[in-house]
Amino acid sequence: MKLRHLIAAIMTAAACASAHAGSSINLGSYQLTGSHSLDALGGMGLEASAVTYARDRGSLFFVGDEGQGVVEVSLTGVTQGKMVFSNWPSTTTHHDAEGLTYLGNGVLVVGEERLQDAFRFTYVANGSVALASAPWASVSDYPYNNTGLEGISYDPRDGSFVSVKQSSPMEVRAGTLSFAAGGGSSTMAPLFNANLLGLASLSDVQTLSPIDGLAGTAAADNLLILSLDSRKLVETDRSGNVLSSFDLSGVTTQAIEGVTVDQFGRIYLVAEDTGTPNSMLFVLSPVPEPETYAMLLAGLGLVGFMGRRRKTA
């Protein structure tokens, strides 16, 4: 095994151990570890409203609620490319992109809040996509309004989705979406009474199954749910029981609208500009427990030993 691969494996084990793989990732063990400015790109990224992690690309995608397109950035917010939304369906006059999730192989799904529809497309750097002709499916059938679809997340274990509706009423839905030109089919239905969460509104959702350390545990079924109005991130099971939470009031005064997670359990949040020059990307990471530090130190000792052997060979 190459040294860099061994170091990556050690760091993965440390992150997974500190994430309390089992029944909860324990958001109380997380701390802010990154804060990065996002390019405005002529308005495309000014009001960042949703973010998703692309594991096979090692990058993030985000959209602004201006609905102008999608932007790919590094894990520290450096712009990698963008794709323009050239045409939205005529049924929306707001182009209110509020949900985004990544399916793999460059395929993304973007949600329009007021239509409460999800559109599937393949990302092409510096290209464009006409969402009016893209395959789509309805997440719910509430009337056209500004309290609709706020977030959507893909569960790679079975290809299902979870979504949140902002308010009036708040909803957390789960099920399948079959995308088709002219409108596909949906089995999305409420998971539980969202009022159980004790949040003022719902702004985004992220499945926790992509975290490697949670594979085969109850926590892999859990969800991260973001609330802008409550300035809180909560971890909940699929019955609506809140298992842990993180107070976002000390992170920024900007409006945090989107959340995603990588395979190591790191959490990425995007906030719109809210009167500042740029939207922001924030990173939350689990703080290792004492036993995790011991594991990390032992692993680094092994790396050092292997390095010395290589030099003397």
mmCIF file of N, CA, C and O in Angstrom, residues 45-105:
data_model
loop_
_atom_site.group_PDB
_atom_site.id
_atom_site.type_symbol
_atom_site.label_atom_id
_atom_site.label_comp_id
_atom_site.label_asym_id
_atom_site.label_seq_id
_atom_site.Cartn_x
_atom_site.Cartn_y
_atom_site.Cartn_z
ATOM 1 N N GLY A 45 -23.656 32.660 -8.444
ATOM 2 C CA GLY A 45 -23.374 32.117 -7.123
ATOM 3 C C GLY A 45 -23.592 33.100 -6.005
ATOM 4 O O GLY A 45 -23.054 32.930 -4.911
ATOM 5 N N LEU A 46 -24.365 34.149 -6.261
ATOM 6 C CA LEU A 46 -24.508 35.199 -5.256
ATOM 7 C C LEU A 46 -25.387 34.781 -4.086
ATOM 8 O O LEU A 46 -25.155 35.167 -2.952
ATOM 9 N N GLU A 47 -26.418 34.010 -4.363
ATOM 10 C CA GLU A 47 -27.333 33.592 -3.304
ATOM 11 C C GLU A 47 -27.356 32.066 -3.223
ATOM 12 O O GLU A 47 -28.347 31.414 -3.553
ATOM 13 N N ALA A 48 -26.221 31.478 -2.796
ATOM 14 C CA ALA A 48 -26.086 30.020 -2.732
ATOM 15 C C ALA A 48 -27.208 29.422 -1.898
ATOM 16 O O ALA A 48 -27.398 29.776 -0.740
ATOM 17 N N SER A 49 -27.966 28.504 -2.505
ATOM 18 C CA SER A 49 -29.161 27.986 -1.849
ATOM 19 C C SER A 49 -29.146 26.485 -1.631
ATOM 20 O O SER A 49 -29.962 25.961 -0.878
ATOM 21 N N ALA A 50 -28.221 25.771 -2.283
ATOM 22 C CA ALA A 50 -28.143 24.321 -2.113
ATOM 23 C C ALA A 50 -26.757 23.861 -2.538
ATOM 24 O O ALA A 50 -26.124 24.463 -3.411
ATOM 25 N N VAL A 51 -26.293 22.757 -1.917
ATOM 26 C CA VAL A 51 -24.972 22.223 -2.217
ATOM 27 C C VAL A 51 -25.033 20.703 -2.164
ATOM 28 O O VAL A 51 -25.840 20.128 -1.430
ATOM 29 N N THR A 52 -24.196 20.040 -2.970
ATOM 30 C CA THR A 52 -24.133 18.585 -2.959
ATOM 31 C C THR A 52 -22.703 18.134 -3.224
ATOM 32 O O THR A 52 -21.947 18.818 -3.929
ATOM 33 N N TYR A 53 -22.332 17.001 -2.653
ATOM 34 C CA TYR A 53 -20.979 16.464 -2.777
ATOM 35 C C TYR A 53 -20.932 15.410 -3.874
ATOM 36 O O TYR A 53 -21.792 14.527 -3.933
ATOM 37 N N ALA A 54 -19.913 15.522 -4.751
ATOM 38 C CA ALA A 54 -19.710 14.555 -5.825
ATOM 39 C C ALA A 54 -18.498 13.706 -5.475
ATOM 40 O O ALA A 54 -17.357 14.108 -5.702
ATOM 41 N N ARG A 55 -18.747 12.521 -4.930
ATOM 42 C CA ARG A 55 -17.655 11.677 -4.448
ATOM 43 C C ARG A 55 -16.714 11.258 -5.575
ATOM 44 O O ARG A 55 -15.494 11.249 -5.399
ATOM 45 N N ASP A 56 -17.259 10.932 -6.745
ATOM 46 C CA ASP A 56 -16.413 10.452 -7.833
ATOM 47 C C ASP A 56 -15.610 11.563 -8.499
ATOM 48 O O ASP A 56 -14.744 11.306 -9.328
ATOM 49 N N ARG A 57 -15.878 12.806 -8.116
ATOM 50 C CA ARG A 57 -15.132 13.944 -8.636
ATOM 51 C C ARG A 57 -14.317 14.643 -7.549
ATOM 52 O O ARG A 57 -13.468 15.491 -7.845
ATOM 53 N N GLY A 58 -14.606 14.317 -6.279
ATOM 54 C CA GLY A 58 -13.917 14.969 -5.170
ATOM 55 C C GLY A 58 -14.210 16.444 -5.091
ATOM 56 O O GLY A 58 -13.354 17.240 -4.685
ATOM 57 N N SER A 59 -15.439 16.835 -5.466
ATOM 58 C CA SER A 59 -15.797 18.249 -5.528
ATOM 59 C C SER A 59 -17.211 18.474 -5.014
ATOM 60 O O SER A 59 -17.922 17.525 -4.656
ATOM 61 N N LEU A 60 -17.614 19.725 -4.989
ATOM 62 C CA LEU A 60 -18.955 20.127 -4.601
ATOM 63 C C LEU A 60 -19.622 20.844 -5.767
ATOM 64 O O LEU A 60 -18.953 21.493 -6.579
ATOM 65 N N PHE A 61 -20.938 20.746 -5.833
ATOM 66 C CA PHE A 61 -21.741 21.562 -6.739
ATOM 67 C C PHE A 61 -22.692 22.403 -5.902
ATOM 68 O O PHE A 61 -23.213 21.930 -4.892
ATOM 69 N N PHE A 62 -22.928 23.637 -6.336
ATOM 70 C CA PHE A 62 -23.952 24.431 -5.656
ATOM 71 C C PHE A 62 -24.735 25.242 -6.676
ATOM 72 O O PHE A 62 -24.275 25.489 -7.795
ATOM 73 N N VAL A 63 -25.938 25.621 -6.281
ATOM 74 C CA VAL A 63 -26.786 26.493 -7.090
ATOM 75 C C VAL A 63 -27.166 27.710 -6.265
ATOM 76 O O VAL A 63 -27.189 27.669 -5.038
ATOM 77 N N GLY A 64 -27.477 28.788 -6.988
ATOM 78 C CA GLY A 64 -28.034 29.972 -6.350
ATOM 79 C C GLY A 64 -29.509 30.044 -6.646
ATOM 80 O O GLY A 64 -29.963 29.533 -7.683
ATOM 81 N N ASP A 65 -30.265 30.672 -5.754
ATOM 82 C CA ASP A 65 -31.715 30.688 -5.987
ATOM 83 C C ASP A 65 -32.118 31.692 -7.072
ATOM 84 O O ASP A 65 -33.300 31.886 -7.329
ATOM 85 N N GLU A 66 -31.128 32.287 -7.741
ATOM 86 C CA GLU A 66 -31.408 33.059 -8.952
ATOM 87 C C GLU A 66 -31.759 32.135 -10.117
ATOM 88 O O GLU A 66 -32.312 32.567 -11.124
ATOM 89 N N GLY A 67 -31.367 30.841 -9.979
ATOM 90 C CA GLY A 67 -31.707 29.860 -11.001
ATOM 91 C C GLY A 67 -30.951 30.014 -12.297
ATOM 92 O O GLY A 67 -31.416 29.583 -13.354
ATOM 93 N N GLN A 68 -29.740 30.600 -12.247
ATOM 94 C CA GLN A 68 -28.985 30.828 -13.479
ATOM 95 C C GLN A 68 -28.143 29.631 -13.891
ATOM 96 O O GLN A 68 -27.753 29.521 -15.059
ATOM 97 N N GLY A 69 -27.815 28.743 -12.960
ATOM 98 C CA GLY A 69 -27.009 27.593 -13.313
ATOM 99 C C GLY A 69 -26.405 26.933 -12.100
ATOM 100 O O GLY A 69 -26.737 27.267 -10.962
ATOM 101 N N VAL A 70 -25.501 25.979 -12.351
ATOM 102 C CA VAL A 70 -24.855 25.235 -11.293
ATOM 103 C C VAL A 70 -23.345 25.473 -11.383
ATOM 104 O O VAL A 70 -22.789 25.613 -12.479
ATOM 105 N N VAL A 71 -22.684 25.526 -10.219
ATOM 106 C CA VAL A 71 -21.245 25.808 -10.155
ATOM 107 C C VAL A 71 -20.549 24.645 -9.462
ATOM 108 O O VAL A 71 -21.014 24.163 -8.421
ATOM 109 N N GLU A 72 -19.435 24.186 -10.033
ATOM 110 C CA GLU A 72 -18.609 23.165 -9.393
ATOM 111 C C GLU A 72 -17.438 23.845 -8.703
ATOM 112 O O GLU A 72 -16.759 24.694 -9.301
ATOM 113 N N VAL A 73 -17.193 23.487 -7.446
ATOM 114 C CA VAL A 73 -16.089 24.059 -6.685
ATOM 115 C C VAL A 73 -15.313 22.954 -5.977
ATOM 116 O O VAL A 73 -15.821 21.843 -5.775
ATOM 117 N N SER A 74 -14.076 23.268 -5.592
ATOM 118 C CA SER A 74 -13.284 22.345 -4.785
ATOM 119 C C SER A 74 -13.851 22.317 -3.368
ATOM 120 O O SER A 74 -14.765 23.082 -3.020
ATOM 121 N N LEU A 75 -13.290 21.468 -2.516
ATOM 122 C CA LEU A 75 -13.762 21.368 -1.136
ATOM 123 C C LEU A 75 -13.379 22.584 -0.309
ATOM 124 O O LEU A 75 -13.807 22.705 0.848
ATOM 125 N N THR A 76 -12.598 23.481 -0.906
ATOM 126 C CA THR A 76 -12.282 24.760 -0.259
ATOM 127 C C THR A 76 -12.875 25.938 -1.031
ATOM 128 O O THR A 76 -12.438 27.071 -0.880
ATOM 129 N N GLY A 77 -13.847 25.657 -1.895
ATOM 130 C CA GLY A 77 -14.608 26.711 -2.536
ATOM 131 C C GLY A 77 -14.015 27.307 -3.792
ATOM 132 O O GLY A 77 -14.539 28.311 -4.301
ATOM 133 N N VAL A 78 -12.941 26.727 -4.335
ATOM 134 C CA VAL A 78 -12.330 27.262 -5.555
ATOM 135 C C VAL A 78 -13.137 26.805 -6.772
ATOM 136 O O VAL A 78 -13.380 25.608 -6.952
ATOM 137 N N THR A 79 -13.538 27.754 -7.595
ATOM 138 C CA THR A 79 -14.378 27.442 -8.750
ATOM 139 C C THR A 79 -13.656 26.536 -9.742
ATOM 140 O O THR A 79 -12.534 26.812 -10.152
ATOM 141 N N GLN A 80 -14.324 25.431 -10.132
ATOM 142 C CA GLN A 80 -13.790 24.483 -11.104
ATOM 143 C C GLN A 80 -14.477 24.613 -12.466
ATOM 144 O O GLN A 80 -13.899 24.264 -13.481
ATOM 145 N N GLY A 81 -15.713 25.068 -12.453
ATOM 146 C CA GLY A 81 -16.457 25.202 -13.696
ATOM 147 C C GLY A 81 -17.906 25.562 -13.395
ATOM 148 O O GLY A 81 -18.320 25.623 -12.234
ATOM 149 N N LYS A 82 -18.673 25.787 -14.436
ATOM 150 C CA LYS A 82 -20.085 26.133 -14.258
ATOM 151 C C LYS A 82 -20.878 25.646 -15.460
ATOM 152 O O LYS A 82 -20.326 25.383 -16.533
ATOM 153 N N MET A 83 -22.182 25.515 -15.264
ATOM 154 C CA MET A 83 -23.093 25.127 -16.338
ATOM 155 C C MET A 83 -24.344 25.983 -16.226
ATOM 156 O O MET A 83 -24.943 26.079 -15.145
ATOM 157 N N VAL A 84 -24.732 26.602 -17.314
ATOM 158 C CA VAL A 84 -25.849 27.546 -17.318
ATOM 159 C C VAL A 84 -27.175 26.827 -17.538
ATOM 160 O O VAL A 84 -27.260 25.892 -18.338
ATOM 161 N N PHE A 85 -28.206 27.254 -16.807
ATOM 162 C CA PHE A 85 -29.574 26.823 -17.079
ATOM 163 C C PHE A 85 -30.127 27.763 -18.153
ATOM 164 O O PHE A 85 -30.429 28.927 -17.877
ATOM 165 N N SER A 86 -30.239 27.275 -19.368
ATOM 166 C CA SER A 86 -30.596 28.150 -20.488
ATOM 167 C C SER A 86 -32.094 28.394 -20.607
ATOM 168 O O SER A 86 -32.519 29.375 -21.226
ATOM 169 N N ASN A 87 -32.889 27.487 -20.038
ATOM 170 C CA ASN A 87 -34.336 27.647 -20.203
ATOM 171 C C ASN A 87 -35.071 26.838 -19.146
ATOM 172 O O ASN A 87 -34.900 25.621 -19.067
ATOM 173 N N TRP A 88 -35.880 27.507 -18.339
ATOM 174 C CA TRP A 88 -36.724 26.830 -17.354
ATOM 175 C C TRP A 88 -38.101 26.588 -17.963
ATOM 176 O O TRP A 88 -38.485 27.271 -18.921
ATOM 177 N N PRO A 89 -38.883 25.669 -17.407
ATOM 178 C CA PRO A 89 -40.262 25.479 -17.892
ATOM 179 C C PRO A 89 -41.073 26.772 -17.781
ATOM 180 O O PRO A 89 -40.875 27.564 -16.842
ATOM 181 N N SER A 90 -41.967 26.972 -18.702
ATOM 182 C CA SER A 90 -42.786 28.196 -18.694
ATOM 183 C C SER A 90 -43.721 28.246 -17.497
ATOM 184 O O SER A 90 -44.272 29.308 -17.178
ATOM 185 N N THR A 91 -43.901 27.122 -16.815
ATOM 186 C CA THR A 91 -44.792 27.077 -15.651
ATOM 187 C C THR A 91 -44.197 27.770 -14.429
ATOM 188 O O THR A 91 -44.892 27.967 -13.444
ATOM 189 N N THR A 92 -42.899 28.108 -14.467
ATOM 190 C CA THR A 92 -42.322 28.883 -13.377
ATOM 191 C C THR A 92 -41.858 30.241 -13.890
ATOM 192 O O THR A 92 -41.226 30.324 -14.946
ATOM 193 N N THR A 93 -42.169 31.274 -13.146
ATOM 194 C CA THR A 93 -41.698 32.620 -13.491
ATOM 195 C C THR A 93 -40.589 33.071 -12.552
ATOM 196 O O THR A 93 -40.093 34.184 -12.670
ATOM 197 N N HIS A 94 -40.186 32.191 -11.627
ATOM 198 C CA HIS A 94 -39.188 32.572 -10.626
ATOM 199 C C HIS A 94 -37.858 31.826 -10.760
ATOM 200 O O HIS A 94 -36.843 32.297 -10.256
ATOM 201 N N HIS A 95 -37.861 30.631 -11.389
ATOM 202 C CA HIS A 95 -36.622 29.852 -11.571
ATOM 203 C C HIS A 95 -35.920 29.656 -10.230
ATOM 204 O O HIS A 95 -34.709 29.835 -10.104
ATOM 205 N N ASP A 96 -36.692 29.266 -9.243
ATOM 206 C CA ASP A 96 -36.242 29.269 -7.842
ATOM 207 C C ASP A 96 -35.547 27.958 -7.488
ATOM 208 O O ASP A 96 -36.136 27.051 -6.897
ATOM 209 N N ALA A 97 -34.256 27.849 -7.849
ATOM 210 C CA ALA A 97 -33.473 26.639 -7.573
ATOM 211 C C ALA A 97 -33.129 26.576 -6.095
ATOM 212 O O ALA A 97 -32.318 27.355 -5.606
ATOM 213 N N GLU A 98 -33.734 25.640 -5.370
ATOM 214 C CA GLU A 98 -33.508 25.552 -3.919
ATOM 215 C C GLU A 98 -33.035 24.178 -3.464
ATOM 216 O O GLU A 98 -32.646 24.022 -2.313
ATOM 217 N N GLY A 99 -33.069 23.188 -4.338
ATOM 218 C CA GLY A 99 -32.622 21.845 -3.976
ATOM 219 C C GLY A 99 -31.628 21.322 -4.999
ATOM 220 O O GLY A 99 -31.746 21.617 -6.189
ATOM 221 N N LEU A 100 -30.636 20.542 -4.527
ATOM 222 C CA LEU A 100 -29.647 19.994 -5.440
ATOM 223 C C LEU A 100 -29.084 18.708 -4.851
ATOM 224 O O LEU A 100 -28.755 18.659 -3.661
ATOM 225 N N THR A 101 -28.957 17.666 -5.665
ATOM 226 C CA THR A 101 -28.336 16.429 -5.211
ATOM 227 C C THR A 101 -27.615 15.769 -6.376
ATOM 228 O O THR A 101 -27.954 15.993 -7.551
ATOM 229 N N TYR A 102 -26.603 14.956 -6.052
ATOM 230 C CA TYR A 102 -25.734 14.344 -7.053
ATOM 231 C C TYR A 102 -25.977 12.840 -7.086
ATOM 232 O O TYR A 102 -25.958 12.173 -6.051
ATOM 233 N N LEU A 103 -26.191 12.300 -8.306
ATOM 234 C CA LEU A 103 -26.485 10.880 -8.476
ATOM 235 C C LEU A 103 -25.265 10.057 -8.871
ATOM 236 O O LEU A 103 -25.324 8.827 -8.840
ATOM 237 N N GLY A 104 -24.163 10.716 -9.239
ATOM 238 C CA GLY A 104 -22.977 10.013 -9.718
ATOM 239 C C GLY A 104 -22.817 10.163 -11.214
ATOM 240 O O GLY A 104 -23.774 10.482 -11.945
ATOM 241 N N ASN A 105 -21.570 9.985 -11.698
ATOM 242 C CA ASN A 105 -21.270 10.049 -13.132
ATOM 243 C C ASN A 105 -21.688 11.373 -13.759
ATOM 244 O O ASN A 105 -22.109 11.409 -14.916
#
